[in-house]
Coordinates of C-alpha atoms in Angstrom, one line a residue:
M129 CA -6.2 -48.5 22.0
A130 CA -8.8 -45.7 21.9
I131 CA -11.0 -45.5 18.9
K132 CA -10.6 -42.6 16.6
R133 CA -13.4 -40.5 16.1
D134 CA -14.4 -39.6 12.5
Y135 CA -12.4 -36.7 11.2
Y136 CA -15.5 -34.9 9.8
E137 CA -17.3 -35.3 13.2
V138 CA -14.3 -33.9 15.0
L139 CA -14.3 -30.7 12.9
G140 CA -18.2 -30.6 12.9
L141 CA -18.6 -30.9 9.3
P142 CA -20.8 -32.8 6.7
R143 CA -18.8 -35.3 4.2
D144 CA -19.4 -33.0 1.3
A145 CA -17.8 -29.9 3.0
S146 CA -15.9 -27.6 0.8
A147 CA -12.0 -26.8 1.5
E148 CA -12.9 -23.4 2.6
D149 CA -15.4 -24.8 5.3
I150 CA -12.8 -27.2 6.4
K151 CA -10.3 -24.4 6.8
K152 CA -12.6 -22.3 8.7
A153 CA -13.8 -25.0 10.7
F154 CA -10.1 -26.1 11.8
R155 CA -9.2 -22.4 12.6
K156 CA -12.2 -21.9 15.0
L157 CA -11.3 -25.2 16.8
A158 CA -7.8 -24.7 17.1
M159 CA -8.1 -21.5 18.5
Q160 CA -10.7 -22.9 21.0
Y161 CA -8.4 -25.6 22.2
H162 CA -5.0 -24.6 21.6
P163 CA -3.0 -25.4 25.0
D164 CA -1.6 -21.9 25.0
R165 CA -5.1 -20.6 25.5
N166 CA -7.1 -23.6 26.8
H167 CA -5.7 -25.0 30.1
D168 CA -8.8 -27.3 30.6
T169 CA -7.9 -31.1 31.1
G170 CA -7.9 -32.8 27.7
A171 CA -7.6 -29.6 25.7
S172 CA -4.3 -30.7 24.3
D173 CA -5.4 -34.0 23.5
K174 CA -8.5 -32.4 21.9
F175 CA -6.2 -30.0 19.9
K176 CA -4.1 -33.0 18.7
E177 CA -7.3 -34.6 17.3
I178 CA -8.4 -31.5 15.5
N179 CA -5.1 -31.1 13.8
E180 CA -4.8 -34.6 12.8
A181 CA -8.4 -34.5 11.3
Y182 CA -7.3 -31.1 9.5
E183 CA -4.1 -32.7 8.1
V184 CA -5.9 -35.3 6.4
L185 CA -9.0 -33.5 5.1
S186 CA -7.1 -30.5 3.7
D187 CA -5.3 -32.7 1.4
D188 CA -7.0 -34.1 -1.4
D189 CA -5.2 -37.2 -2.0
K190 CA -5.3 -37.9 1.8
R191 CA -8.9 -36.9 1.9
A192 CA -9.8 -39.4 -1.0
A193 CA -8.1 -42.2 0.9
Y194 CA -9.7 -41.4 4.1
D195 CA -13.1 -41.3 2.1
R196 CA -12.6 -44.6 0.8
Y197 CA -10.8 -46.7 3.4
G198 CA -11.3 -44.7 6.5
H199 CA -8.6 -44.4 9.3
T200 CA -7.0 -47.6 8.0
G201 CA -6.1 -45.9 4.9
T202 CA -4.5 -43.1 6.8
D203 CA -2.8 -44.7 9.7
N204 CA 0.6 -45.0 8.1
L205 CA 0.7 -41.4 7.7
F206 CA 1.0 -40.8 11.5
G207 CA 3.5 -43.7 12.3
R208 CA 6.3 -41.1 12.5
G209 CA 4.6 -38.9 14.9
F210 CA 5.0 -35.2 13.7
E211 CA 7.4 -35.9 11.1
G212 CA 4.6 -36.6 8.4
F213 CA 2.9 -33.6 8.9
D214 CA 2.3 -31.3 6.1
M215 CA 3.7 -27.8 6.4
G216 CA 0.5 -26.5 5.0
G217 CA -0.9 -27.2 8.7
F218 CA 1.8 -25.5 10.2
G219 CA 1.1 -22.4 8.2
D220 CA -2.4 -22.1 9.3
I221 CA -1.5 -23.0 12.8
F222 CA 1.1 -20.1 12.8
E223 CA -1.3 -17.6 11.2
A224 CA -4.1 -18.3 13.7
F225 CA -1.7 -17.6 16.8
F226 CA 1.0 -15.7 15.7
G227 CA -0.7 -13.3 13.1
G228 CA 1.4 -14.1 9.9
T229 CA 3.8 -16.5 8.2
G230 CA 6.7 -16.0 10.4
K231 CA 8.5 -14.2 7.5
T232 CA 9.7 -10.7 7.8
K233 CA 11.2 -8.9 5.0
R234 CA 14.1 -6.6 5.4
Q235 CA 13.3 -2.9 4.4
T236 CA 12.8 -2.6 0.7
A237 CA 13.0 0.2 -1.6
R238 CA 10.2 2.6 -1.6
R239 CA 8.7 5.2 -3.9
G240 CA 9.1 8.9 -2.9
N241 CA 6.2 11.1 -1.9
D242 CA 4.1 13.0 -4.4
L243 CA 3.7 16.7 -4.2
K244 CA 1.2 19.3 -5.1
Y245 CA 1.2 22.6 -6.3
N246 CA -1.3 25.2 -7.2
I247 CA -0.8 27.8 -10.1
K248 CA -3.3 30.4 -11.5
V249 CA -3.3 31.2 -15.0
T250 CA -5.2 33.7 -17.1
F251 CA -8.3 32.7 -19.4
E252 CA -6.0 33.3 -22.5
E253 CA -3.0 31.0 -21.0
A254 CA -5.3 28.3 -20.2
A255 CA -6.8 28.4 -23.8
L256 CA -3.6 28.8 -25.9
G257 CA -1.1 27.3 -23.6
C258 CA 1.9 28.8 -21.7
E259 CA 5.2 28.1 -19.8
K260 CA 5.0 28.8 -16.0
E261 CA 8.1 28.7 -13.7
I262 CA 7.5 27.5 -10.1
E263 CA 9.6 27.0 -6.9
I264 CA 8.9 24.1 -4.9
A265 CA 10.6 22.6 -1.6
R266 CA 11.2 19.2 -1.8
T267 CA 13.2 16.3 -0.2
E268 CA 16.3 15.0 -2.1
L269 CA 19.1 12.6 -1.7
C270 CA 22.0 14.4 0.1
A271 CA 24.4 15.6 -2.6
T272 CA 27.5 14.7 -0.4
C273 CA 26.5 11.1 0.5
R274 CA 23.9 10.2 -2.2
G275 CA 21.7 8.8 0.8
T276 CA 24.2 6.5 2.3
R277 CA 24.1 8.4 5.4
S278 CA 28.1 7.9 5.8
K279 CA 30.8 10.3 5.6
P280 CA 32.4 9.9 2.3
G281 CA 35.4 7.5 2.6
V282 CA 34.1 5.9 5.7
Q283 CA 32.3 2.6 5.1
P284 CA 29.7 1.2 7.2
V285 CA 30.3 -1.8 9.2
R286 CA 28.2 -4.9 9.6
C287 CA 25.7 -5.0 12.2
P288 CA 26.8 -7.3 15.0
S289 CA 23.4 -8.0 16.5
C290 CA 21.9 -9.4 13.2
N291 CA 25.6 -10.3 11.5
G292 CA 24.4 -8.3 8.4
T293 CA 21.2 -9.7 7.7
G294 CA 18.9 -7.0 8.9
Q295 CA 16.6 -9.4 10.9
I296 CA 16.6 -10.9 14.4
R297 CA 15.4 -14.7 14.6
H298 CA 13.4 -15.7 17.4
V299 CA 13.0 -19.4 18.3
Q300 CA 9.6 -20.2 19.9
R301 CA 8.7 -23.7 21.2
S302 CA 5.2 -25.3 20.7
L303 CA 3.5 -28.5 20.9
F304 CA 4.8 -29.3 17.3
G305 CA 8.3 -28.4 17.8
Q306 CA 9.6 -25.2 17.4
F307 CA 8.8 -22.0 15.3
I308 CA 11.3 -19.5 14.1
N309 CA 9.7 -16.0 14.0
T310 CA 12.0 -13.1 12.2
A311 CA 11.7 -9.5 13.0
V312 CA 13.7 -6.3 11.6
C313 CA 16.7 -5.9 13.6
S314 CA 16.3 -3.0 16.1
D315 CA 20.1 -1.8 16.1
C316 CA 20.3 -1.5 12.3
Q317 CA 16.5 -0.9 11.6
G318 CA 16.9 -3.8 8.9
E319 CA 19.9 -2.1 6.9
G320 CA 22.2 -4.9 8.1
T321 CA 25.2 -2.0 8.7
L322 CA 25.8 0.5 11.1
I323 CA 27.2 3.8 10.4
K324 CA 30.5 4.6 12.0
E325 CA 30.7 8.4 11.1
F326 CA 27.7 10.1 9.8
C327 CA 27.6 12.4 7.0
P328 CA 28.5 16.0 8.0
D329 CA 26.1 17.5 5.6
C330 CA 22.8 15.8 6.3
R331 CA 24.0 14.5 9.8
G332 CA 23.2 11.2 9.0
A333 CA 19.7 11.5 7.6
G334 CA 20.7 10.8 4.1
Y335 CA 18.2 13.4 2.8
Q336 CA 18.2 17.1 2.7
K337 CA 15.4 19.7 2.2
H338 CA 16.0 21.8 -1.2
K339 CA 14.1 24.6 -3.2
R340 CA 13.9 23.9 -7.0
R341 CA 12.7 26.1 -9.6
I342 CA 10.8 24.0 -12.2
S343 CA 9.4 25.0 -15.8
V344 CA 5.7 23.8 -16.3
R345 CA 4.1 23.5 -19.8
V346 CA 0.6 24.4 -19.5
P347 CA -1.2 22.6 -22.4
S348 CA -3.5 24.8 -24.6
G349 CA -7.2 23.8 -24.0
I350 CA -6.8 23.0 -20.1
D351 CA -9.6 23.9 -17.9
D352 CA -9.9 25.0 -14.3
G353 CA -9.6 22.2 -11.9
N354 CA -7.3 20.1 -14.2
G355 CA -3.8 18.9 -13.1
I356 CA -0.5 18.4 -14.8
R357 CA 1.7 15.4 -13.7
L358 CA 5.4 15.8 -13.7
T359 CA 7.0 12.3 -13.2
G360 CA 9.9 12.3 -11.1
E361 CA 9.5 15.8 -9.7
G362 CA 8.5 14.8 -6.3
E363 CA 10.4 13.7 -3.4
A364 CA 13.2 11.2 -3.4
G365 CA 12.6 7.7 -2.9
Y366 CA 13.8 5.6 0.1
R367 CA 16.4 2.7 -0.4
G368 CA 16.9 3.2 -4.2
G369 CA 13.2 3.6 -4.7
S370 CA 12.1 5.9 -7.5
Q371 CA 11.2 9.8 -7.0
G372 CA 7.7 10.6 -6.4
N373 CA 5.6 12.8 -9.0
L374 CA 4.7 16.5 -8.9
Y375 CA 1.0 17.2 -9.7
V376 CA 0.4 21.0 -10.6
M377 CA -3.4 21.9 -10.3
V378 CA -4.5 24.6 -12.5
S379 CA -6.9 27.5 -11.4
V380 CA -8.2 29.7 -14.2
K381 CA -8.8 33.5 -13.7
P382 CA -12.2 34.8 -15.0
H383 CA -12.2 36.7 -18.2
E384 CA -13.6 40.3 -18.5
Y385 CA -15.7 39.2 -21.4
F386 CA -15.1 35.8 -22.5
K387 CA -16.9 32.7 -20.7
R388 CA -16.0 29.1 -21.3
E389 CA -18.7 26.5 -22.0
D390 CA -16.7 23.0 -23.0
D391 CA -14.5 24.1 -25.5
N392 CA -16.5 27.0 -26.8
V393 CA -16.2 30.5 -25.9
I394 CA -19.1 32.8 -25.0
F395 CA -18.9 36.5 -25.8
E396 CA -21.8 38.9 -25.5
L397 CA -22.0 41.5 -28.2
P398 CA -23.7 44.8 -27.2
V399 CA -25.4 46.8 -30.2
N400 CA -27.8 49.8 -30.4
F401 CA -31.3 50.1 -31.7
A402 CA -30.3 51.0 -34.9
Q403 CA -27.5 48.7 -35.6
A404 CA -29.9 45.8 -34.8
A405 CA -32.7 47.3 -36.7
L406 CA -30.7 48.3 -39.8
G407 CA -28.3 45.7 -39.5
C408 CA -24.3 46.4 -39.5
E409 CA -20.8 44.8 -39.7
L410 CA -18.7 44.8 -36.6
E411 CA -15.2 43.6 -35.5
V412 CA -15.4 41.1 -32.6
P413 CA -12.7 40.1 -30.3
T414 CA -11.6 36.4 -30.1
L415 CA -8.9 34.6 -28.6
H416 CA -7.4 34.5 -32.0
G417 CA -7.4 38.0 -33.1
A418 CA -10.5 40.3 -34.2
S419 CA -12.9 38.7 -36.5
K420 CA -15.4 40.6 -38.5
L421 CA -19.1 39.7 -37.9
K422 CA -22.2 40.6 -40.2
I423 CA -25.5 41.5 -38.2
P424 CA -28.5 41.3 -40.4
S425 CA -31.2 43.6 -40.1
G426 CA -33.9 43.3 -37.5
S427 CA -31.6 41.0 -35.3
Q428 CA -33.2 40.4 -31.8
T429 CA -31.5 40.2 -28.5
G430 CA -30.3 36.8 -27.6
R431 CA -29.5 35.7 -31.1
V432 CA -26.5 33.7 -31.5
F433 CA -23.9 33.9 -34.1
R434 CA -21.1 31.1 -34.5
L435 CA -17.6 31.9 -35.4
K436 CA -16.1 28.6 -36.3
D437 CA -12.6 27.8 -35.0
K438 CA -12.3 30.7 -32.8
G439 CA -12.7 28.9 -29.8
I440 CA -10.5 26.8 -27.3
P441 CA -8.2 24.2 -28.7
H442 CA -9.3 20.7 -27.9
L443 CA -7.0 19.5 -24.9
H444 CA -6.6 15.8 -26.2
G445 CA -6.7 16.2 -30.0
G446 CA -6.5 18.5 -33.1
G447 CA -9.0 21.3 -33.8
R448 CA -10.8 24.1 -31.8
G449 CA -14.4 24.6 -30.6
E450 CA -16.4 27.8 -31.6
Q451 CA -17.0 31.3 -30.6
L452 CA -20.8 32.1 -29.9
V453 CA -21.4 35.5 -30.1
V454 CA -24.7 36.4 -28.2
L455 CA -26.3 39.8 -29.4
R456 CA -27.5 42.2 -26.9
V457 CA -29.7 45.2 -27.9
I458 CA -28.9 48.1 -25.4
T459 CA -31.7 50.4 -24.5
P460 CA -30.1 53.8 -24.0
E461 CA -30.8 55.1 -20.5
S462 CA -30.7 58.9 -21.1
L463 CA -31.3 60.7 -24.5
T464 CA -30.5 64.2 -25.6
K465 CA -33.5 66.6 -26.8
E466 CA -32.6 65.6 -30.5
Q467 CA -32.6 62.0 -29.8
R468 CA -35.8 62.2 -28.0
R469 CA -37.3 64.0 -30.6
L470 CA -36.1 61.5 -33.4
F471 CA -37.3 58.5 -31.4
E472 CA -40.8 60.3 -31.0
E473 CA -41.4 60.7 -34.8
L474 CA -40.0 57.2 -35.0
S475 CA -42.6 56.0 -32.7
K476 CA -45.5 57.4 -34.7
S477 CA -44.3 55.7 -37.7
L478 CA -44.0 52.2 -36.0
D479 CA -46.6 49.4 -35.5
K480 CA -47.9 49.7 -32.0
I481 CA -46.8 46.6 -30.1
K482 CA -49.8 45.1 -28.1
P483 CA -49.5 42.6 -25.1
K484 CA -50.5 39.1 -25.8
D485 CA -53.6 37.8 -25.0
N486 CA -53.0 35.9 -21.6
G487 CA -56.5 34.5 -21.6
S488 CA -57.9 36.7 -18.9

């Protein structure tokens, strides 16, 4: 009787190897010596030895017995040939050589595709909110057969190829007995049934393309590039799956006078020399109606006045931003004779402004 080699030596591992190290070593050696891949003399015996070592070392209880008593502590595990093998080893072998666990599920429910739609809104519509109606084309369940694909009143029949299971079983023999691999039935595509007469409206597709008009509520405070999700307004699901979503992407048109900065509105207010020098009271346009603004005398270009709560409503909470009024003192480009005379008289009475010393 041949003397058994040490299991750790068989797998090329130290005695303190981790479970992951044992698994990696087994897979590598099994790939190398499997009889289906390696036809050298002795490869089959080597593969049996590798598998026997892994069967013991991958099991905590068996490994503990082996570490304590050696082969005498585990010989009884192999007295019945392969009947004593743990199915965990089978799973690793199957995964190594067949790319999976041998289980193939029937086709299951799948959520419908999401759709995307772009809309343009004005500055005011984005700030204050609005309702928009859009038209989309989407895939829906056939209204006649409700996705069954069959002509109403005609029931599908059980697929004879898979006997209604939706799967075909393939038996593959190996050194350890037989593996049963399952695959989706090619005749019924995993449905388990065959259509005797297709629905006349969708021609057996189960789905139809429709145009739908949908009302979209644009919330106040939405910004350029933001999106609105409409749950369940996408395309129909598959095999009873839920509908996808519709994502409406918002583009905001530029405004003639207003600009946005976060939730604040920027507005430039032009005034002439006299208004800036003497001061005045003006009406300023805002998103919420005209508002009076007092300009103090001696105000300069660039001065900012804040109108509280006259900005854009906060998208995710109460309150509004501010309107920032930026003063712009306008220099006239042309003057009448009288205006020029008055400015010349005014100039004589004003202090002369000298350039600041620049250190030159």
